[in-house]
PDB file of C-alpha atoms in Angstrom:
ATOM      1  CA  MET A   1     130.730  58.959 102.230  1.00 46.00           C
ATOM      2  CA  LYS A   2     129.558  58.511 105.821  1.00 53.00           C
ATOM      3  CA  LYS A   3     132.698  56.550 106.753  1.00 64.00           C
ATOM      4  CA  GLY A   4     134.847  59.288 105.221  1.00 67.00           C
ATOM      5  CA  ARG A   5     133.127  61.944 107.320  1.00 75.00           C
ATOM      6  CA  ILE A   6     133.667  59.891 110.486  1.00 81.00           C
ATOM      7  CA  PHE A   7     137.346  59.345 109.620  1.00 81.00           C
ATOM      8  CA  TRP A   8     138.064  63.038 109.060  1.00 81.00           C
ATOM      9  CA  GLY A   9     135.957  63.977 112.061  1.00 85.00           C
ATOM     10  CA  VAL A  10     138.136  61.804 114.305  1.00 88.00           C
ATOM     11  CA  VAL A  11     141.319  63.244 112.762  1.00 88.00           C
ATOM     12  CA  LEU A  12     140.190  66.838 113.387  1.00 88.00           C
ATOM     13  CA  VAL A  13     139.166  66.040 116.975  1.00 91.00           C
ATOM     14  CA  VAL A  14     142.591  64.491 117.649  1.00 89.00           C
ATOM     15  CA  ILE A  15     144.311  67.588 116.263  1.00 89.00           C
ATOM     16  CA  ALA A  16     142.082  69.853 118.358  1.00 90.00           C
ATOM     17  CA  LEU A  17     142.926  67.873 121.514  1.00 90.00           C
ATOM     18  CA  LEU A  18     146.622  68.085 120.656  1.00 87.00           C
ATOM     19  CA  LEU A  19     146.385  71.876 120.349  1.00 87.00           C
ATOM     20  CA  ILE A  20     144.517  72.116 123.659  1.00 89.00           C
ATOM     21  CA  LEU A  21     147.134  70.009 125.449  1.00 86.00           C
ATOM     22  CA  ASN A  22     149.894  72.101 123.882  1.00 82.00           C
ATOM     23  CA  ALA A  23     148.214  75.270 125.185  1.00 82.00           C
ATOM     24  CA  PHE A  24     148.368  73.782 128.703  1.00 81.00           C
ATOM     25  CA  GLU A  25     152.022  72.791 128.079  1.00 77.00           C
ATOM     26  CA  VAL A  26     151.274  69.056 128.220  1.00 77.00           C
ATOM     27  CA  THR A  27     153.951  67.544 125.952  1.00 72.00           C
ATOM     28  CA  LEU A  28     152.851  63.872 125.920  1.00 72.00           C
ATOM     29  CA  GLY A  29     156.504  62.922 125.553  1.00 74.00           C
ATOM     30  CA  ILE A  30     156.934  64.902 122.319  1.00 75.00           C
ATOM     31  CA  PRO A  31     160.383  66.548 122.118  1.00 75.00           C
ATOM     32  CA  GLU A  32     160.178  70.266 122.789  1.00 74.00           C
ATOM     33  CA  ASP A  33     162.173  71.160 119.657  1.00 77.00           C
ATOM     34  CA  ILE A  34     159.333  69.823 117.446  1.00 82.00           C
ATOM     35  CA  PRO A  35     156.728  72.609 117.088  1.00 85.00           C
ATOM     36  CA  VAL A  36     153.078  71.707 117.330  1.00 85.00           C
ATOM     37  CA  TRP A  37     152.389  72.887 113.775  1.00 88.00           C
ATOM     38  CA  ARG A  38     154.693  70.171 112.426  1.00 88.00           C
ATOM     39  CA  ILE A  39     152.901  67.521 114.465  1.00 89.00           C
ATOM     40  CA  THR A  40     149.565  68.823 113.185  1.00 91.00           C
ATOM     41  CA  ALA A  41     150.754  68.853 109.575  1.00 91.00           C
ATOM     42  CA  GLY A  42     152.184  65.356 109.982  1.00 91.00           C
ATOM     43  CA  ILE A  43     148.868  64.007 111.305  1.00 91.00           C
ATOM     44  CA  LEU A  44     146.974  65.552 108.382  1.00 91.00           C
ATOM     45  CA  LEU A  45     149.418  64.158 105.811  1.00 91.00           C
ATOM     46  CA  VAL A  46     149.365  60.646 107.285  1.00 92.00           C
ATOM     47  CA  ALA A  47     145.556  60.761 107.523  1.00 89.00           C
ATOM     48  CA  LEU A  48     145.360  61.784 103.861  1.00 87.00           C
ATOM     49  CA  ALA A  49     147.686  58.926 102.899  1.00 89.00           C
ATOM     50  CA  VAL A  50     145.636  56.373 104.869  1.00 88.00           C
ATOM     51  CA  HIS A  51     142.372  57.669 103.391  1.00 83.00           C
ATOM     52  CA  SER A  52     143.810  57.446  99.863  1.00 81.00           C
ATOM     53  CA  ALA A  53     145.309  53.988 100.453  1.00 83.00           C
ATOM     54  CA  ILE A  54     141.919  52.637 101.518  1.00 77.00           C
ATOM     55  CA  LYS A  55     140.512  53.864  98.199  1.00 73.00           C
ATOM     56  CA  ARG A  56     143.504  52.382  96.323  1.00 74.00           C
ATOM     57  CA  ARG A  57     144.658  55.809  95.103  1.00 78.00           C
ATOM     58  CA  ILE A  58     148.395  55.468  94.691  1.00 84.00           C
ATOM     59  CA  PHE A  59     149.630  58.990  93.925  1.00 85.00           C
ATOM     60  CA  PRO A  60     147.632  60.617  96.772  1.00 85.00           C
ATOM     61  CA  THR A  61     149.010  57.912  99.088  1.00 89.00           C
ATOM     62  CA  VAL A  62     152.712  58.105  98.253  1.00 91.00           C
ATOM     63  CA  PHE A  63     153.106  61.881  98.011  1.00 91.00           C
ATOM     64  CA  PRO A  64     151.655  62.734 101.464  1.00 91.00           C
ATOM     65  CA  LEU A  65     153.880  60.059 103.017  1.00 93.00           C
ATOM     66  CA  MET A  66     156.903  61.523 101.265  1.00 93.00           C
ATOM     67  CA  PHE A  67     155.968  65.026 102.457  1.00 93.00           C
ATOM     68  CA  THR A  68     155.732  63.619 105.985  1.00 93.00           C
ATOM     69  CA  VAL A  69     159.264  62.244 105.675  1.00 93.00           C
ATOM     70  CA  MET A  70     160.439  65.648 104.458  1.00 92.00           C
ATOM     71  CA  LEU A  71     158.645  67.330 107.354  1.00 91.00           C
ATOM     72  CA  PHE A  72     160.499  65.202 109.910  1.00 90.00           C
ATOM     73  CA  GLU A  73     163.683  64.740 107.905  1.00 89.00           C
ATOM     74  CA  LYS A  74     165.971  65.938 110.693  1.00 87.00           C
ATOM     75  CA  GLU A  75     164.490  63.586 113.299  1.00 86.00           C
ATOM     76  CA  ILE A  76     164.541  60.620 110.905  1.00 88.00           C
ATOM     77  CA  ALA A  77     168.158  61.375 109.988  1.00 88.00           C
ATOM     78  CA  LEU A  78     169.149  61.340 113.664  1.00 85.00           C
ATOM     79  CA  LEU A  79     167.429  57.970 114.137  1.00 84.00           C
ATOM     80  CA  CYS A  80     169.407  56.662 111.146  1.00 85.00           C
ATOM     81  CA  ASN A  81     172.670  58.080 112.580  1.00 84.00           C
ATOM     82  CA  ILE A  82     173.009  60.632 109.773  1.00 82.00           C
ATOM     83  CA  GLU A  83     174.861  63.426 111.549  1.00 78.00           C
ATOM     84  CA  SER A  84     174.209  66.086 108.920  1.00 77.00           C
ATOM     85  CA  GLY A  85     170.462  65.837 109.494  1.00 77.00           C
ATOM     86  CA  ASN A  86     169.836  65.870 105.745  1.00 84.00           C
ATOM     87  CA  ILE A  87     168.709  62.720 103.944  1.00 86.00           C
ATOM     88  CA  ALA A  88     168.131  64.092 100.438  1.00 87.00           C
ATOM     89  CA  SER A  89     167.275  67.289  98.572  1.00 89.00           C
ATOM     90  CA  PHE A  90     163.716  68.491  98.025  1.00 89.00           C
ATOM     91  CA  TRP A  91     163.759  67.548  94.338  1.00 92.00           C
ATOM     92  CA  THR A  92     165.182  64.112  95.090  1.00 93.00           C
ATOM     93  CA  PHE A  93     162.285  63.442  97.450  1.00 92.00           C
ATOM     94  CA  LEU A  94     159.793  64.515  94.776  1.00 92.00           C
ATOM     95  CA  LEU A  95     161.488  62.316  92.169  1.00 93.00           C
ATOM     96  CA  ILE A  96     161.392  59.325  94.526  1.00 93.00           C
ATOM     97  CA  ALA A  97     157.685  59.912  95.225  1.00 91.00           C
ATOM     98  CA  PHE A  98     156.905  60.245  91.518  1.00 90.00           C
ATOM     99  CA  LEU A  99     158.797  57.088  90.531  1.00 92.00           C
ATOM    100  CA  LEU A 100     157.278  55.084  93.390  1.00 92.00           C
ATOM    101  CA  SER A 101     153.782  56.256  92.480  1.00 87.00           C
ATOM    102  CA  LEU A 102     154.180  55.549  88.790  1.00 86.00           C
ATOM    103  CA  GLY A 103     155.819  52.164  89.429  1.00 88.00           C
ATOM    104  CA  LEU A 104     153.107  51.034  91.843  1.00 85.00           C
ATOM    105  CA  THR A 105     150.422  52.253  89.454  1.00 78.00           C
ATOM    106  CA  LEU A 106     151.851  50.067  86.687  1.00 78.00           C
ATOM    107  CA  LEU A 107     152.413  47.074  88.979  1.00 79.00           C
ATOM    108  CA  ILE A 108     149.000  47.178  90.667  1.00 69.00           C
ATOM    109  CA  PRO A 109     146.489  47.797  87.894  1.00 56.00           C
ATOM    110  CA  LYS A 110     142.806  48.050  88.689  1.00 54.00           C
ATOM    111  CA  LYS A 111     140.311  45.613  87.288  1.00 48.00           C
ATOM    112  CA  ILE A 112     139.029  47.376  84.221  1.00 45.00           C
ATOM    113  CA  LYS A 113     136.795  46.866  81.224  1.00 49.00           C
ATOM    114  CA  LEU A 114     138.289  49.457  78.918  1.00 52.00           C
ATOM    115  CA  LYS A 115     142.066  49.606  78.905  1.00 53.00           C
ATOM    116  CA  ALA A 116     144.087  51.960  76.750  1.00 52.00           C
ATOM    117  CA  PRO A 117     147.797  51.070  76.416  1.00 54.00           C
ATOM    118  CA  MET A 118     150.427  53.543  75.234  1.00 58.00           C
ATOM    119  CA  GLY A 119     149.577  55.198  71.943  1.00 64.00           C
ATOM    120  CA  LYS A 120     146.398  56.690  70.521  1.00 79.00           C
ATOM    121  CA  GLN A 121     143.186  54.837  71.255  1.00 84.00           C
ATOM    122  CA  THR A 122     139.482  55.234  70.520  1.00 88.00           C
ATOM    123  CA  ARG A 123     136.838  53.522  72.652  1.00 89.00           C
ATOM    124  CA  TYR A 124     133.063  53.190  72.357  1.00 89.00           C
ATOM    125  CA  ILE A 125     130.639  52.690  75.238  1.00 89.00           C
ATOM    126  CA  ASP A 126     127.236  51.155  74.541  1.00 89.00           C
ATOM    127  CA  CYS A 127     124.500  53.160  76.261  1.00 86.00           C
ATOM    128  CA  HIS A 128     121.838  50.466  76.033  1.00 80.00           C
ATOM    129  CA  GLY A 129     120.619  50.186  79.625  1.00 73.00           C
ATOM    130  CA  THR A 130     122.763  51.420  82.514  1.00 77.00           C
ATOM    131  CA  ILE A 131     126.379  52.474  81.986  1.00 85.00           C
ATOM    132  CA  ASN A 132     128.783  51.017  84.561  1.00 86.00           C
ATOM    133  CA  GLU A 133     132.252  51.131  83.059  1.00 88.00           C
ATOM    134  CA  MET A 134     135.884  51.476  84.107  1.00 89.00           C
ATOM    135  CA  ILE A 135     138.506  53.197  81.959  1.00 89.00           C
ATOM    136  CA  SER A 136     142.261  52.861  82.521  1.00 86.00           C
ATOM    137  CA  ASN A 137     144.543  55.127  80.513  1.00 86.00           C
ATOM    138  CA  ASN A 138     148.306  54.951  81.119  1.00 82.00           C
ATOM    139  CA  MET A 139     150.454  57.460  79.214  1.00 80.00           C
ATOM    140  CA  SER A 140     148.133  57.279  76.223  1.00 84.00           C
ATOM    141  CA  ALA A 141     145.860  59.559  74.215  1.00 90.00           C
ATOM    142  CA  CYS A 142     142.403  58.022  74.568  1.00 91.00           C
ATOM    143  CA  GLU A 143     139.110  59.320  73.186  1.00 93.00           C
ATOM    144  CA  VAL A 144     135.756  57.858  74.244  1.00 93.00           C
ATOM    145  CA  PHE A 145     132.477  57.985  72.332  1.00 92.00           C
ATOM    146  CA  PHE A 146     128.997  56.783  73.292  1.00 91.00           C
ATOM    147  CA  SER A 147     126.789  54.660  71.060  1.00 89.00           C
ATOM    148  CA  ASN A 148     123.031  53.936  71.220  1.00 88.00           C
ATOM    149  CA  THR A 149     122.575  57.122  73.242  1.00 86.00           C
ATOM    150  CA  GLU A 150     118.826  57.137  72.584  1.00 86.00           C
ATOM    151  CA  SER A 151     118.562  54.066  74.862  1.00 84.00           C
ATOM    152  CA  TYR A 152     120.399  55.656  77.810  1.00 86.00           C
ATOM    153  CA  ASN A 153     118.313  55.590  81.004  1.00 83.00           C
ATOM    154  CA  GLY A 154     120.166  58.473  82.658  1.00 81.00           C
ATOM    155  CA  ASN A 155     121.890  56.672  85.542  1.00 83.00           C
ATOM    156  CA  GLY A 156     125.414  55.883  84.407  1.00 88.00           C
ATOM    157  CA  HIS A 157     128.759  55.702  86.177  1.00 91.00           C
ATOM    158  CA  ILE A 158     132.306  55.599  84.832  1.00 92.00           C
ATOM    159  CA  PHE A 159     135.372  54.981  86.992  1.00 91.00           C
ATOM    160  CA  ILE A 160     138.485  56.587  85.486  1.00 91.00           C
ATOM    161  CA  ASP A 161     142.121  55.729  86.211  1.00 88.00           C
ATOM    162  CA  ASN A 162     144.130  58.216  84.136  1.00 87.00           C
ATOM    163  CA  ASN A 163     147.913  58.210  84.658  1.00 84.00           C
ATOM    164  CA  MET A 164     149.953  60.754  82.675  1.00 82.00           C
ATOM    165  CA  GLY A 165     147.538  60.352  79.800  1.00 87.00           C
ATOM    166  CA  SER A 166     145.129  62.454  77.790  1.00 92.00           C
ATOM    167  CA  LEU A 167     141.500  61.361  78.029  1.00 94.00           C
ATOM    168  CA  ILE A 168     138.604  62.945  76.110  1.00 95.00           C
ATOM    169  CA  LEU A 169     134.989  61.932  76.721  1.00 95.00           C
ATOM    170  CA  ASN A 170     132.513  62.992  74.047  1.00 94.00           C
ATOM    171  CA  VAL A 171     129.286  63.248  76.050  1.00 92.00           C
ATOM    172  CA  PRO A 172     125.910  63.863  74.375  1.00 90.00           C
ATOM    173  CA  LYS A 173     124.820  67.477  74.748  1.00 89.00           C
ATOM    174  CA  ASP A 174     121.547  66.581  76.467  1.00 87.00           C
ATOM    175  CA  TRP A 175     123.361  64.859  79.391  1.00 88.00           C
ATOM    176  CA  TYR A 176     124.940  66.442  82.446  1.00 87.00           C
ATOM    177  CA  VAL A 177     128.093  65.255  84.190  1.00 90.00           C
ATOM    178  CA  THR A 178     128.917  65.057  87.905  1.00 90.00           C
ATOM    179  CA  ASN A 179     132.592  64.950  88.845  1.00 91.00           C
ATOM    180  CA  ASP A 180     134.081  63.080  91.824  1.00 90.00           C
ATOM    181  CA  ILE A 181     137.532  62.440  90.323  1.00 90.00           C
ATOM    182  CA  THR A 182     140.546  62.942  92.571  1.00 87.00           C
ATOM    183  CA  ASN A 183     143.024  65.154  90.726  1.00 87.00           C
ATOM    184  CA  ALA A 184     146.770  64.885  91.479  1.00 79.00           C
ATOM    185  CA  MET A 185     148.835  67.454  89.565  1.00 79.00           C
ATOM    186  CA  GLY A 186     146.678  67.113  86.464  1.00 87.00           C
ATOM    187  CA  SER A 187     143.817  68.979  84.802  1.00 92.00           C
ATOM    188  CA  ILE A 188     140.116  68.228  84.531  1.00 93.00           C
ATOM    189  CA  LYS A 189     137.962  70.379  82.247  1.00 93.00           C
ATOM    190  CA  ILE A 190     134.184  70.007  82.393  1.00 90.00           C
ATOM    191  CA  PRO A 191     132.199  72.852  80.773  1.00 89.00           C
ATOM    192  CA  GLU A 192     128.875  73.934  82.202  1.00 84.00           C
ATOM    193  CA  ASN A 193     125.867  72.405  80.532  1.00 77.00           C
ATOM    194  CA  ASP A 194     122.564  73.701  81.904  1.00 73.00           C
ATOM    195  CA  THR A 195     120.196  71.555  79.881  1.00 67.00           C
ATOM    196  CA  GLY A 196     117.767  70.642  82.657  1.00 67.00           C
ATOM    197  CA  SER A 197     118.071  67.037  81.513  1.00 72.00           C
ATOM    198  CA  PHE A 198     117.526  64.078  83.834  1.00 79.00           C
ATOM    199  CA  LYS A 199     120.205  62.086  82.013  1.00 85.00           C
ATOM    200  CA  ARG A 200     123.137  62.132  84.445  1.00 87.00           C
ATOM    201  CA  LEU A 201     126.596  60.623  84.042  1.00 90.00           C
ATOM    202  CA  ASP A 202     128.663  60.238  87.220  1.00 92.00           C
ATOM    203  CA  LEU A 203     132.461  60.242  86.991  1.00 93.00           C
ATOM    204  CA  SER A 204     134.801  59.046  89.751  1.00 91.00           C
ATOM    205  CA  GLY A 205     138.348  57.720  90.064  1.00 89.00           C
ATOM    206  CA  GLU A 206     141.687  59.492  89.894  1.00 87.00           C
ATOM    207  CA  ASN A 207     143.694  61.641  87.492  1.00 89.00           C
ATOM    208  CA  ASN A 208     147.444  61.518  88.092  1.00 84.00           C
ATOM    209  CA  MET A 209     149.457  64.091  86.135  1.00 82.00           C
ATOM    210  CA  GLY A 210     147.084  63.652  83.218  1.00 89.00           C
ATOM    211  CA  SER A 211     144.424  65.561  81.334  1.00 94.00           C
ATOM    212  CA  ILE A 212     140.702  64.803  81.297  1.00 95.00           C
ATOM    213  CA  ILE A 213     138.424  66.792  79.013  1.00 95.00           C
ATOM    214  CA  ILE A 214     134.657  66.487  78.737  1.00 94.00           C
ATOM    215  CA  LYS A 215     133.204  67.609  75.412  1.00 93.00           C
ATOM    216  CA  TYR A 216     129.464  68.024  74.943  1.00 91.00           C
ATOM    217  CA  VAL A 217     128.585  66.913  71.441  1.00 90.00           C
ATOM    218  CA  LYS A 218     125.419  67.000  69.397  1.00 84.00           C
ATOM    219  CA  VAL A 219     124.063  63.530  68.648  1.00 76.00           C
ATOM    220  CA  ARG A 220     122.265  62.931  65.377  1.00 67.00           C
TER     221      ARG A 220
END
C-alpha cells in the first residue's frame, strides 16, 4: 500500500512539473504538434500499466498500453513509415488488446489452490482455522460454499482470479466482506451486511469481464 502511494505520488509530481514547464513554454524536445494533454494522458496510462504489471494483473496492463498506442497512433505510424498515419481502427485495437489479455491470462496462470476449468463447478472451503485461499475461474460458472463455519476465527483472505466467468460466493450471514478486487469490464455485487460481527473475510485479486456475486446465507 505504501509503495503504491509513493509510486502514484511520483507520477503526479512528474505530471505537475510537465504542466509547469509547458506553462513557461519549455518544450523539453517534445514536438510542438503534440498537445500537453496527450503527454499527460500517456504518462497516466503507462503508469497504470506498470503498476498493474507489478501486481501481475494482465488485463489492466495490456489495455492501458493499447490505449497509449492509440493515443500516439499518428506519431508511431510516422516512425513505421506508414504515410496514412493510421495503423488500425479503434475496434481492431480493442480486439487485439482483448485477445492479448485473454491469451496471456491462459498462458501465465497464477499458482492456485482452487481451480475451476470450463463448465459448472462447485467448491468448498474449510473454515477450520484461518482461511487463506486462491480461486481461479476461467470462463466457467463456479459456486463456492464454506464448511465448518463455526470454527472460523474471523481473519480470512481469498485471492480471486476470475476471467470471463461467473463466480458466486455463499458467505455466512454473520460475516462481513471487504473488497479489494480490481474490476476490468466486469461486475462485482456485494450487498450490505451490517451485522456488527468481528468475522471478516477479505477479498482481493482481479475480475476480467466476469461476474462476481457475494450471497449472504443463513448457516444452520
